[in-house]
mmCIF file with all atom_site columns, C-alpha atoms in Angstrom:
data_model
loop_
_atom_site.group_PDB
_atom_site.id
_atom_site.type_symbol
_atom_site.label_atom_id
_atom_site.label_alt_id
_atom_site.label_comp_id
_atom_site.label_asym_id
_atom_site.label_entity_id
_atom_site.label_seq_id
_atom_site.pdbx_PDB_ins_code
_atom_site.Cartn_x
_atom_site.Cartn_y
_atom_site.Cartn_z
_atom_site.occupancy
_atom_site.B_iso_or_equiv
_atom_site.pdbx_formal_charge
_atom_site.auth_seq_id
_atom_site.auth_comp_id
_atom_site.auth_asym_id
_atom_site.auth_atom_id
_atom_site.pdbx_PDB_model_num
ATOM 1  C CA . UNK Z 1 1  ? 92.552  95.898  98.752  1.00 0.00 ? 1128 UNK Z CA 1
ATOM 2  C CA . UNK Z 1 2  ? 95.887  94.280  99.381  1.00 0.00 ? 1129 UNK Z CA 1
ATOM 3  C CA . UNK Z 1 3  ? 95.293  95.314  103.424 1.00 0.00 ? 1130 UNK Z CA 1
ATOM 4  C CA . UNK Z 1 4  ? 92.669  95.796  105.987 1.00 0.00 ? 1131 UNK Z CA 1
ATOM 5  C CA . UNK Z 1 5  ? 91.602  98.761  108.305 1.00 0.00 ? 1132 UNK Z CA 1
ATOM 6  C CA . UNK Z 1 6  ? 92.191  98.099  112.236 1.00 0.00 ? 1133 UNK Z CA 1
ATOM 7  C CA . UNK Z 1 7  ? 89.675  98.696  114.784 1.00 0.00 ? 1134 UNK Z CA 1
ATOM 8  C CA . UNK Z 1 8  ? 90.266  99.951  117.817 1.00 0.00 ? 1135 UNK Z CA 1
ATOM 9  C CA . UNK Z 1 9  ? 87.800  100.621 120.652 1.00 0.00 ? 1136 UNK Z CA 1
ATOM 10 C CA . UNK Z 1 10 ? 86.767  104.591 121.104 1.00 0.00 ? 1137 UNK Z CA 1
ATOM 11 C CA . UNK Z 1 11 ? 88.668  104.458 124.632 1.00 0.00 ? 1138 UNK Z CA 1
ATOM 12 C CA . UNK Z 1 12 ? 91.840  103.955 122.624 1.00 0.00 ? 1139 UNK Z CA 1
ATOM 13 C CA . UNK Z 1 13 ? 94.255  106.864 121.490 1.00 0.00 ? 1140 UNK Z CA 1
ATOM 14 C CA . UNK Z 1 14 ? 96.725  106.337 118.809 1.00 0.00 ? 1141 UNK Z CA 1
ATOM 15 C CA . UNK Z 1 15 ? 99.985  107.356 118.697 1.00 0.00 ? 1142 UNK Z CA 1
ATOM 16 C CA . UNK Z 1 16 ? 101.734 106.685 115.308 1.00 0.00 ? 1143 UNK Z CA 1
ATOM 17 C CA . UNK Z 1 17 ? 105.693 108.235 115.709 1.00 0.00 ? 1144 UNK Z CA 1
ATOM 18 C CA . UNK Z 1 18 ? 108.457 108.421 113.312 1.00 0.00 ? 1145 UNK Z CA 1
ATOM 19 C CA . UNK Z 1 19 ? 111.839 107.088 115.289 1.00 0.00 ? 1146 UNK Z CA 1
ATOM 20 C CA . UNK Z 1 20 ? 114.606 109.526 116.340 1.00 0.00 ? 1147 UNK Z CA 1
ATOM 21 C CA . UNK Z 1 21 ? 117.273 107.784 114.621 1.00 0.00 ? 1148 UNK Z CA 1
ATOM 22 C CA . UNK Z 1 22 ? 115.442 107.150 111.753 1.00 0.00 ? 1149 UNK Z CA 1
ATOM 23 C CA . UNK Z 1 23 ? 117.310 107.930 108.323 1.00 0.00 ? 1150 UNK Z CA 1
ATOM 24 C CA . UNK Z 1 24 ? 114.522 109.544 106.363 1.00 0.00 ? 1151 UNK Z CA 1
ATOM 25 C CA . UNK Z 1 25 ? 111.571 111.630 106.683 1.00 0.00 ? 1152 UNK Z CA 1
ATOM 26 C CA . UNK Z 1 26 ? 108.453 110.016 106.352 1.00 0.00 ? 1153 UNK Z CA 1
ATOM 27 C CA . UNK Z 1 27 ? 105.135 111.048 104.440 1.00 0.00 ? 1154 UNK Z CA 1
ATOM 28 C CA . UNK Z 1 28 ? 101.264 110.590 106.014 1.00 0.00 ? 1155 UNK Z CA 1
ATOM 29 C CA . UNK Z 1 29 ? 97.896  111.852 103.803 1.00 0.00 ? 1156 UNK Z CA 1
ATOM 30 C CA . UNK Z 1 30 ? 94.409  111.912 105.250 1.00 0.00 ? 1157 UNK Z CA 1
ATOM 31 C CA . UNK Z 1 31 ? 91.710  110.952 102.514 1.00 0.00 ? 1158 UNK Z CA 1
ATOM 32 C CA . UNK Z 1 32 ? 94.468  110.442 99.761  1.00 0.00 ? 1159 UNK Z CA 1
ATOM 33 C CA . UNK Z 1 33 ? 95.110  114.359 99.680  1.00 0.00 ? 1160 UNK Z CA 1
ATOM 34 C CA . UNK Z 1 34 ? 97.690  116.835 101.091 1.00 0.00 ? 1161 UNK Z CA 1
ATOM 35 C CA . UNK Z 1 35 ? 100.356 114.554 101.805 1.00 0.00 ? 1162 UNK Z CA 1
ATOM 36 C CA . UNK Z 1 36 ? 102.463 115.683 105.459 1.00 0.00 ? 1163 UNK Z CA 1
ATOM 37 C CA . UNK Z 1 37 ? 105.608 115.520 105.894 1.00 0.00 ? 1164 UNK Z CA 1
ATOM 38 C CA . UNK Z 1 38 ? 106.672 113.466 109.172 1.00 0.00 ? 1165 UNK Z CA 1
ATOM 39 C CA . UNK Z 1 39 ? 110.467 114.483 110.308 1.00 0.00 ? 1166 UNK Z CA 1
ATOM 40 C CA . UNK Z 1 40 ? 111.975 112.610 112.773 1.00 0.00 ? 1167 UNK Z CA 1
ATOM 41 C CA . UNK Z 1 41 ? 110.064 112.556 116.297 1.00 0.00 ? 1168 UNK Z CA 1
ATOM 42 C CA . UNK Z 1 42 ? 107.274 113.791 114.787 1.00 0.00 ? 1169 UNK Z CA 1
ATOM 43 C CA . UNK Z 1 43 ? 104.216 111.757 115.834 1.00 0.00 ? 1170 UNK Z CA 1
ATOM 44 C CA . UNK Z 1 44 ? 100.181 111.239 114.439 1.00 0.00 ? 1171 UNK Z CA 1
ATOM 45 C CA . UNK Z 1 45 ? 98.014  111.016 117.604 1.00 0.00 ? 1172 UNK Z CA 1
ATOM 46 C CA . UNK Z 1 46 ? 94.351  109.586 116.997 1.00 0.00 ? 1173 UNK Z CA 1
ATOM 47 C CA . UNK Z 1 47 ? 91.689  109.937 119.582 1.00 0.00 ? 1174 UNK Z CA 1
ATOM 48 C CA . UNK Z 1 48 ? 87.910  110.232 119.312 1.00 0.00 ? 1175 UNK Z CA 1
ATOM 49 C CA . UNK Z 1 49 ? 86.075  113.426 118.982 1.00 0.00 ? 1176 UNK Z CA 1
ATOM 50 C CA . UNK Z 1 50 ? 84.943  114.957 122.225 1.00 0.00 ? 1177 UNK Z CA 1
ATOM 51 C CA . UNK Z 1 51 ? 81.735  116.280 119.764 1.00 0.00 ? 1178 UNK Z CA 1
ATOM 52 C CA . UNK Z 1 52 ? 80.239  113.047 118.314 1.00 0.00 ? 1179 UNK Z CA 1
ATOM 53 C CA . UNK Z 1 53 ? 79.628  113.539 114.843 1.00 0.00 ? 1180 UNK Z CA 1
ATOM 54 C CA . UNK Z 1 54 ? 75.280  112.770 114.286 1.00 0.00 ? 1181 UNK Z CA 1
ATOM 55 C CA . UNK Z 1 55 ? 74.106  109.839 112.498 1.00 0.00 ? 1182 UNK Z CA 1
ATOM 56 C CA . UNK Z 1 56 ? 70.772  108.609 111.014 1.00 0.00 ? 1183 UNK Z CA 1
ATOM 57 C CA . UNK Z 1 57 ? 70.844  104.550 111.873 1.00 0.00 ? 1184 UNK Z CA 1
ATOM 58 C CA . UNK Z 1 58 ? 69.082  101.939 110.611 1.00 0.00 ? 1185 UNK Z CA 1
ATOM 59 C CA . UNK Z 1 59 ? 68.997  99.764  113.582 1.00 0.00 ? 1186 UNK Z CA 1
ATOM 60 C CA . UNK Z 1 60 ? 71.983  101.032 115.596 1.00 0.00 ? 1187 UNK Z CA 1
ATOM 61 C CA . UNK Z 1 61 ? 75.493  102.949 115.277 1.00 0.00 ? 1188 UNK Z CA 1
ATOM 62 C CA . UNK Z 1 62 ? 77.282  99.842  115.436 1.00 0.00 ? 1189 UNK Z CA 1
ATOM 63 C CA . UNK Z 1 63 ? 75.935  97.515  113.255 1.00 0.00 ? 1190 UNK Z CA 1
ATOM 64 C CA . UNK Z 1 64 ? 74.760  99.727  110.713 1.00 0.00 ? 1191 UNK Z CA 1
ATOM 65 C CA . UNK Z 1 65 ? 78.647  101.102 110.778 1.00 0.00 ? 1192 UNK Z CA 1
ATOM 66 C CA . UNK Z 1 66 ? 80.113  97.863  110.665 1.00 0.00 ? 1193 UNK Z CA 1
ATOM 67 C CA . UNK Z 1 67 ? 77.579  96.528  107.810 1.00 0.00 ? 1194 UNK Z CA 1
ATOM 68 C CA . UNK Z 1 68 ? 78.415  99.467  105.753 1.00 0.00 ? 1195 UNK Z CA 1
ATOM 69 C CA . UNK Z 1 69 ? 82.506  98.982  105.795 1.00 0.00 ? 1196 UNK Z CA 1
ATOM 70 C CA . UNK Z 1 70 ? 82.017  95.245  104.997 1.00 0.00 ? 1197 UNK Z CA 1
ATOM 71 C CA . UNK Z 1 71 ? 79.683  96.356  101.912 1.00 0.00 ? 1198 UNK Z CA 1
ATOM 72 C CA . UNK Z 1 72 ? 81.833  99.014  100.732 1.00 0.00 ? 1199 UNK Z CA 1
ATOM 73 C CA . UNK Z 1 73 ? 85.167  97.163  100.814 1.00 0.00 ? 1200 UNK Z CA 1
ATOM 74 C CA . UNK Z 1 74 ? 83.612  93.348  100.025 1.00 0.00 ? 1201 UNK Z CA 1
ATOM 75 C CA . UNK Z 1 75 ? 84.787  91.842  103.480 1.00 0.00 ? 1202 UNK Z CA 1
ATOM 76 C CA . UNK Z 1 76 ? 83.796  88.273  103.826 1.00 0.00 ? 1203 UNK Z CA 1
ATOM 77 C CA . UNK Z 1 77 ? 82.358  88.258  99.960  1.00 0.00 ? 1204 UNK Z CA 1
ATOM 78 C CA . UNK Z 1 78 ? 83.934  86.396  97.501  1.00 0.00 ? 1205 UNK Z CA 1
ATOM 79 C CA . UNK Z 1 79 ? 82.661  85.786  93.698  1.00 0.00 ? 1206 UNK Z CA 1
ATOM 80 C CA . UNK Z 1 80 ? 81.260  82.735  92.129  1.00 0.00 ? 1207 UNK Z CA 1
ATOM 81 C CA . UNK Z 1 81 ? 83.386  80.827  89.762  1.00 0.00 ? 1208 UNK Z CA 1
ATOM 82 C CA . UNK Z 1 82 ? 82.260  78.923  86.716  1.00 0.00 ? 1209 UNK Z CA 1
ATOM 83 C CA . UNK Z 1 83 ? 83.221  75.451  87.355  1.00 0.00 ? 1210 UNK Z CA 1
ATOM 84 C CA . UNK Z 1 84 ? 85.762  73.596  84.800  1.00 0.00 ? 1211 UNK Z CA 1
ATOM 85 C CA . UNK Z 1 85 ? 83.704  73.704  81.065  1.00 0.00 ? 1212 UNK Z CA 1
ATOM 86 C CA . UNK Z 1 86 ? 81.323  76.168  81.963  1.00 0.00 ? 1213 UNK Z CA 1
#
């Protein structure tokens, strides 16, 4: 991955808007499929469900959360290299 995901605290609601003046339309997907169309002043808005979605944890929401999105996308890993001659 060439970038990293932001987190932002469920009180938090995202607004992502394209400028007024800006001199092209812009494109959003969700998942990689059915890409949107963004015109000028049109905006994204992110905010947490008001229906939590269920989970089965491990040990708790958080860390079993946070453990899984550093396993699936190798945050903090890094692979052993042979050493010169080996």
């Amino acid at each position: 991955l060439t970038t990293r995901p932001l987190l932002f605290p469920e009180s938090v609601t995202l607004r992502i808007q394209v400028p007024e003046d800006s001199r092209s339309d812009m494109w959003c997907s969700f998942d990689g499929k059915d890409r949107q169309r963004l015109c000028p002043g049109d905006a994204v808005v992110v905010a947490t469900s008001r229906w939590p979605m269920p989970m089965v944890c491990n040990l708790d929401a958080s860390h079993d959360w946070l453990d899984r999105l550093t396993n699936s996308l190798s945050f903090n890993s890094r692979q052993r290299q042979a050493g010169a001659g080996q």
